Amino acid sequence: MTSRAAGPEFVRSVTAAGRTVRVAVRPGREPSVPPLLLMNGIGASLEVLQPFVDALHPRRTVIRFDVPGVGGSPRPVVPYNLTTFAPVVAGVLRRLGHDEPVDVLGLSWGGGLAQHFAVQHRRRVRRLVLAATGTGSLMVPAHPRTLAKMLTPRRHRDPDYARSIAGEIYGGTMRSEPERAARALHAHTRLGPRRGYYYQLAASTGWSSLPFLKLIRQPTLVVAGDDDPIIPAVNARIMTRLLPDARLHLYRGGHIALITEAHELAPVIEDFLDG
């Protein structure tokens, strides 16, 4: 029987374009398979993505990072936005020795960064996956009550609070099993300073990908839940129509199914990446 074990994961700090970020790399067993770069949601450290990483085949190298001020990355000295942070990501890949195109998956807030990266550094991106994400400030919005709960990092710091609001903000199976959301956010997460959350929130304020969606030429998979209170599924349909080369995978579930139902979504995403 062939072992499915990947190479040992390593975590290190990498400085690129004047910023230092904490990076985790799980080396894959097959160098010919393009690495997968993960871009996380707001306020979440790279550990939160562990269930998804574990569900991916070990032949694939997986790279993830904490944005400045979140998880194990130091607080930024000056604010940043998606335009100024994309070169940091490109620099991190170079420092890690990945000069070839990589596949990119962006979850929620990370989907905005992924869209921007795919245009700003188009030669670095082979295929793109946009999960539970939208087009920024110009999109069909969530209910104001949901948006209000996204304005603070409390759900990342208080498991009881995360449990109490899980169904309302994350939808899907979190409506009947809110404890799973609390576990997903708190079982392995590493908390950074509160200010890091607000820096990350501000980084995408006023940003929209609508003006440049047609410039994203990479094959793109848009993954969305039919019960996502934060990013209503209609946004995924709009993005799929506007992107030049996109397909939509609509699943039954909510905003963080990539983490809580990783075993169901990982094969869908890998089938797309393998072409």
GROMACS .gro file of C-alpha atoms in nm:
model
  275
    1MET     CA    1   0.000   0.000   0.000
    2THR     CA    2   0.135   0.344  -0.096
    3SER     CA    3   0.164   0.591   0.190
    4ARG     CA    4  -0.040   0.909   0.159
    5ALA     CA    5   0.191   1.096   0.393
    6ALA     CA    6   0.326   1.421   0.255
    7GLY     CA    7   0.661   1.569   0.353
    8PRO     CA    8   0.693   1.727   0.697
    9GLU     CA    9   0.540   2.073   0.712
   10PHE     CA   10   0.762   2.361   0.812
   11VAL     CA   11   0.674   2.707   0.942
   12ARG     CA   12   0.901   3.009   0.908
   13SER     CA   13   0.897   3.387   0.889
   14VAL     CA   14   0.964   3.534   0.546
   15THR     CA   15   1.037   3.899   0.467
   16ALA     CA   16   0.947   4.031   0.124
   17ALA     CA   17   0.876   4.379  -0.010
   18GLY     CA   18   0.942   4.525   0.333
   19ARG     CA   19   0.693   4.310   0.524
   20THR     CA   20   0.741   3.999   0.735
   21VAL     CA   21   0.481   3.723   0.734
   22ARG     CA   22   0.457   3.379   0.892
   23VAL     CA   23   0.441   3.107   0.629
   24ALA     CA   24   0.364   2.735   0.644
   25VAL     CA   25   0.465   2.497   0.365
   26ARG     CA   26   0.360   2.136   0.332
   27PRO     CA   27   0.598   1.990   0.070
   28GLY     CA   28   0.428   1.767  -0.183
   29ARG     CA   29   0.547   1.425  -0.293
   30GLU     CA   30   0.541   1.512  -0.665
   31PRO     CA   31   0.743   1.819  -0.773
   32SER     CA   32   0.571   1.819  -1.113
   33VAL     CA   33   0.237   1.914  -0.952
   34PRO     CA   34   0.203   2.294  -0.924
   35PRO     CA   35   0.198   2.420  -0.564
   36LEU     CA   36  -0.130   2.545  -0.421
   37LEU     CA   37  -0.118   2.884  -0.249
   38LEU     CA   38  -0.398   2.944   0.004
   39MET     CA   39  -0.523   3.292   0.095
   40ASN     CA   40  -0.728   3.293   0.412
   41GLY     CA   41  -1.038   3.474   0.537
   42ILE     CA   42  -1.035   3.778   0.762
   43GLY     CA   43  -0.893   3.742   1.111
   44ALA     CA   44  -0.808   3.373   1.071
   45SER     CA   45  -0.458   3.236   1.120
   46LEU     CA   46  -0.319   2.978   0.881
   47GLU     CA   47  -0.398   2.699   1.132
   48VAL     CA   48  -0.771   2.739   1.065
   49LEU     CA   49  -0.716   2.595   0.716
   50GLN     CA   50  -0.565   2.273   0.856
   51PRO     CA   51  -0.872   2.052   0.785
   52PHE     CA   52  -0.863   2.155   0.420
   53VAL     CA   53  -0.487   2.100   0.392
   54ASP     CA   54  -0.528   1.756   0.548
   55ALA     CA   55  -0.797   1.670   0.292
   56LEU     CA   56  -0.571   1.751  -0.005
   57HIS     CA   57  -0.367   1.477  -0.170
   58PRO     CA   58  -0.009   1.471  -0.037
   59ARG     CA   59   0.140   1.488  -0.384
   60ARG     CA   60   0.056   1.860  -0.390
   61THR     CA   61   0.270   2.124  -0.215
   62VAL     CA   62   0.051   2.359  -0.010
   63ILE     CA   63   0.158   2.710   0.096
   64ARG     CA   64  -0.033   2.933   0.338
   65PHE     CA   65   0.047   3.246   0.534
   66ASP     CA   66  -0.073   3.488   0.801
   67VAL     CA   67  -0.131   3.843   0.682
   68PRO     CA   68   0.040   4.118   0.886
   69GLY     CA   69  -0.095   4.140   1.239
   70VAL     CA   70  -0.290   3.813   1.218
   71GLY     CA   71  -0.183   3.480   1.367
   72GLY     CA   72   0.195   3.470   1.393
   73SER     CA   73   0.278   3.757   1.158
   74PRO     CA   74   0.400   4.076   1.326
   75ARG     CA   75   0.174   4.380   1.331
   76PRO     CA   76   0.231   4.604   1.028
   77VAL     CA   77   0.418   4.927   1.089
   78VAL     CA   78   0.204   5.101   0.828
   79PRO     CA   79  -0.135   4.998   0.685
   80TYR     CA   80  -0.158   4.801   0.363
   81ASN     CA   81  -0.419   4.729   0.096
   82LEU     CA   82  -0.468   4.458  -0.163
   83THR     CA   83  -0.262   4.647  -0.422
   84THR     CA   84   0.040   4.688  -0.195
   85PHE     CA   85   0.016   4.343  -0.039
   86ALA     CA   86   0.006   4.144  -0.364
   87PRO     CA   87   0.378   4.215  -0.431
   88VAL     CA   88   0.452   4.083  -0.080
   89VAL     CA   89   0.288   3.752  -0.172
   90ALA     CA   90   0.485   3.736  -0.497
   91GLY     CA   91   0.804   3.806  -0.303
   92VAL     CA   92   0.726   3.534  -0.049
   93LEU     CA   93   0.690   3.281  -0.330
   94ARG     CA   94   1.027   3.386  -0.469
   95ARG     CA   95   1.193   3.360  -0.128
   96LEU     CA   96   1.051   3.008  -0.094
   97GLY     CA   97   1.201   2.913  -0.429
   98HIS     CA   98   0.875   2.899  -0.625
   99ASP     CA   99   0.943   3.096  -0.941
  100GLU     CA  100   0.706   2.891  -1.154
  101PRO     CA  101   0.329   2.961  -1.177
  102VAL     CA  102   0.127   2.832  -0.883
  103ASP     CA  103  -0.240   2.756  -0.832
  104VAL     CA  104  -0.416   3.000  -0.600
  105LEU     CA  105  -0.719   2.951  -0.376
  106GLY     CA  106  -0.874   3.248  -0.199
  107LEU     CA  107  -1.133   3.202   0.075
  108SER     CA  108  -1.367   3.490   0.164
  109TRP     CA  109  -1.142   3.798   0.221
  110GLY     CA  110  -0.861   3.597   0.068
  111GLY     CA  111  -1.067   3.564  -0.248
  112GLY     CA  112  -1.039   3.939  -0.299
  113LEU     CA  113  -0.663   3.920  -0.260
  114ALA     CA  114  -0.655   3.621  -0.496
  115GLN     CA  115  -0.846   3.812  -0.765
  116HIS     CA  116  -0.611   4.106  -0.734
  117PHE     CA  117  -0.304   3.881  -0.737
  118ALA     CA  118  -0.426   3.702  -1.051
  119VAL     CA  119  -0.431   4.034  -1.238
  120GLN     CA  120  -0.136   4.213  -1.079
  121HIS     CA  121   0.089   3.906  -1.105
  122ARG     CA  122  -0.084   3.712  -1.379
  123ARG     CA  123   0.225   3.517  -1.482
  124ARG     CA  124   0.251   3.373  -1.131
  125VAL     CA  125  -0.100   3.222  -1.134
  126ARG     CA  126  -0.184   2.909  -1.334
  127ARG     CA  127  -0.536   2.832  -1.206
  128LEU     CA  128  -0.760   3.019  -0.965
  129VAL     CA  129  -1.019   2.902  -0.710
  130LEU     CA  130  -1.249   3.160  -0.551
  131ALA     CA  131  -1.431   3.016  -0.250
  132ALA     CA  132  -1.711   3.189  -0.057
  133THR     CA  133  -1.603   3.525  -0.191
  134GLY     CA  134  -1.735   3.819  -0.390
  135THR     CA  135  -1.638   4.132  -0.577
  136GLY     CA  136  -1.584   4.359  -0.278
  137SER     CA  137  -1.772   4.680  -0.213
  138LEU     CA  138  -1.980   4.643  -0.531
  139MET     CA  139  -2.171   4.320  -0.470
  140VAL     CA  140  -2.503   4.193  -0.339
  141PRO     CA  141  -2.445   4.251   0.034
  142ALA     CA  142  -2.516   4.044   0.339
  143HIS     CA  143  -2.789   4.144   0.582
  144PRO     CA  144  -2.682   4.444   0.794
  145ARG     CA  145  -2.704   4.231   1.111
  146THR     CA  146  -2.454   3.988   0.962
  147LEU     CA  147  -2.222   4.266   0.849
  148ALA     CA  148  -2.230   4.422   1.194
  149LYS     CA  149  -2.096   4.101   1.349
  150MET     CA  150  -1.809   4.101   1.100
  151LEU     CA  151  -1.681   4.439   1.216
  152THR     CA  152  -1.501   4.299   1.521
  153PRO     CA  153  -1.270   4.000   1.578
  154ARG     CA  154  -1.473   3.878   1.877
  155ARG     CA  155  -1.578   3.549   1.713
  156HIS     CA  156  -1.209   3.460   1.673
  157ARG     CA  157  -1.137   3.530   2.041
  158ASP     CA  158  -1.446   3.403   2.224
  159PRO     CA  159  -1.554   3.041   2.155
  160ASP     CA  160  -1.887   3.089   2.333
  161TYR     CA  161  -1.966   3.393   2.120
  162ALA     CA  162  -1.860   3.210   1.804
  163ARG     CA  163  -2.095   2.928   1.899
  164SER     CA  164  -2.385   3.167   1.964
  165ILE     CA  165  -2.365   3.343   1.627
  166ALA     CA  166  -2.234   3.060   1.407
  167GLY     CA  167  -2.562   2.974   1.240
  168GLU     CA  168  -2.655   3.335   1.173
  169ILE     CA  169  -2.330   3.439   1.008
  170TYR     CA  170  -2.193   3.115   0.861
  171GLY     CA  171  -2.513   2.930   0.765
  172GLY     CA  172  -2.512   2.574   0.634
  173THR     CA  173  -2.448   2.298   0.886
  174MET     CA  174  -2.348   2.563   1.142
  175ARG     CA  175  -2.719   2.632   1.194
  176SER     CA  176  -2.769   2.290   1.350
  177GLU     CA  177  -2.412   2.226   1.469
  178PRO     CA  178  -2.272   2.560   1.588
  179GLU     CA  179  -2.014   2.380   1.800
  180ARG     CA  180  -1.833   2.282   1.480
  181ALA     CA  181  -1.780   2.649   1.394
  182ALA     CA  182  -1.635   2.717   1.738
  183ARG     CA  183  -1.399   2.420   1.696
  184ALA     CA  184  -1.299   2.530   1.345
  185LEU     CA  185  -1.208   2.879   1.462
  186HIS     CA  186  -1.053   2.792   1.796
  187ALA     CA  187  -0.913   2.438   1.794
  188HIS     CA  188  -0.584   2.534   1.630
  189THR     CA  189  -0.597   2.908   1.567
  190ARG     CA  190  -0.324   3.144   1.677
  191LEU     CA  191  -0.437   3.493   1.778
  192GLY     CA  192  -0.255   3.805   1.672
  193PRO     CA  193  -0.311   4.156   1.807
  194ARG     CA  194  -0.665   4.292   1.770
  195ARG     CA  195  -0.533   4.574   1.556
  196GLY     CA  196  -0.430   4.319   1.292
  197TYR     CA  197  -0.796   4.238   1.228
  198TYR     CA  198  -0.880   4.604   1.171
  199TYR     CA  199  -0.582   4.650   0.940
  200GLN     CA  200  -0.705   4.355   0.736
  201LEU     CA  201  -1.060   4.489   0.731
  202ALA     CA  202  -0.937   4.830   0.616
  203ALA     CA  203  -0.718   4.674   0.346
  204SER     CA  204  -1.021   4.587   0.134
  205THR     CA  205  -1.244   4.883   0.224
  206GLY     CA  206  -1.375   5.044  -0.094
  207TRP     CA  207  -1.214   4.779  -0.313
  208SER     CA  208  -1.403   4.609  -0.595
  209SER     CA  209  -1.295   4.363  -0.861
  210LEU     CA  210  -1.586   4.439  -1.094
  211PRO     CA  211  -1.385   4.683  -1.309
  212PHE     CA  212  -1.113   4.424  -1.382
  213LEU     CA  213  -1.283   4.082  -1.366
  214LYS     CA  214  -1.250   4.047  -1.744
  215LEU     CA  215  -0.872   4.075  -1.704
  216ILE     CA  216  -0.860   3.751  -1.503
  217ARG     CA  217  -0.778   3.513  -1.787
  218GLN     CA  218  -0.677   3.211  -1.582
  219PRO     CA  219  -0.917   2.915  -1.567
  220THR     CA  220  -1.123   2.984  -1.256
  221LEU     CA  221  -1.344   2.773  -1.033
  222VAL     CA  222  -1.599   2.970  -0.832
  223VAL     CA  223  -1.709   2.772  -0.525
  224ALA     CA  224  -2.012   2.895  -0.331
  225GLY     CA  225  -2.261   2.773  -0.074
  226ASP     CA  226  -2.635   2.796  -0.123
  227ASP     CA  227  -2.673   2.910   0.239
  228ASP     CA  228  -2.395   3.165   0.289
  229PRO     CA  229  -2.519   3.466   0.489
  230ILE     CA  230  -2.191   3.658   0.443
  231ILE     CA  231  -2.159   3.619   0.064
  232PRO     CA  232  -2.500   3.543  -0.091
  233ALA     CA  233  -2.470   3.287  -0.371
  234VAL     CA  234  -2.598   3.531  -0.634
  235ASN     CA  235  -2.254   3.695  -0.620
  236ALA     CA  236  -2.091   3.373  -0.734
  237ARG     CA  237  -2.328   3.354  -1.029
  238ILE     CA  238  -2.244   3.711  -1.128
  239MET     CA  239  -1.870   3.648  -1.103
  240THR     CA  240  -1.894   3.330  -1.309
  241ARG     CA  241  -2.073   3.520  -1.588
  242LEU     CA  242  -1.821   3.804  -1.591
  243LEU     CA  243  -1.499   3.603  -1.567
  244PRO     CA  244  -1.370   3.502  -1.913
  245ASP     CA  245  -1.297   3.137  -1.825
  246ALA     CA  246  -1.493   3.031  -1.518
  247ARG     CA  247  -1.717   2.755  -1.393
  248LEU     CA  248  -1.938   2.750  -1.087
  249HIS     CA  249  -1.963   2.479  -0.822
  250LEU     CA  250  -2.260   2.549  -0.596
  251TYR     CA  251  -2.265   2.326  -0.290
  252ARG     CA  252  -2.523   2.277  -0.017
  253GLY     CA  253  -2.374   2.459   0.278
  254GLY     CA  254  -2.249   2.780   0.428
  255HIS     CA  255  -1.957   3.019   0.440
  256ILE     CA  256  -1.687   2.804   0.602
  257ALA     CA  257  -1.770   2.467   0.444
  258LEU     CA  258  -1.421   2.462   0.292
  259ILE     CA  259  -1.305   2.402   0.650
  260THR     CA  260  -1.596   2.219   0.814
  261GLU     CA  261  -1.678   2.001   0.512
  262ALA     CA  262  -1.326   1.988   0.366
  263HIS     CA  263  -1.353   1.619   0.275
  264GLU     CA  264  -1.640   1.702   0.038
  265LEU     CA  265  -1.494   2.012  -0.129
  266ALA     CA  266  -1.126   1.916  -0.154
  267PRO     CA  267  -1.186   1.652  -0.428
  268VAL     CA  268  -1.393   1.901  -0.631
  269ILE     CA  269  -1.115   2.157  -0.615
  270GLU     CA  270  -0.840   1.906  -0.693
  271ASP     CA  271  -1.031   1.775  -0.995
  272PHE     CA  272  -1.037   2.131  -1.127
  273LEU     CA  273  -0.670   2.194  -1.052
  274ASP     CA  274  -0.572   1.870  -1.225
  275GLY     CA  275  -0.760   1.984  -1.533
   0.00000   0.00000   0.00000
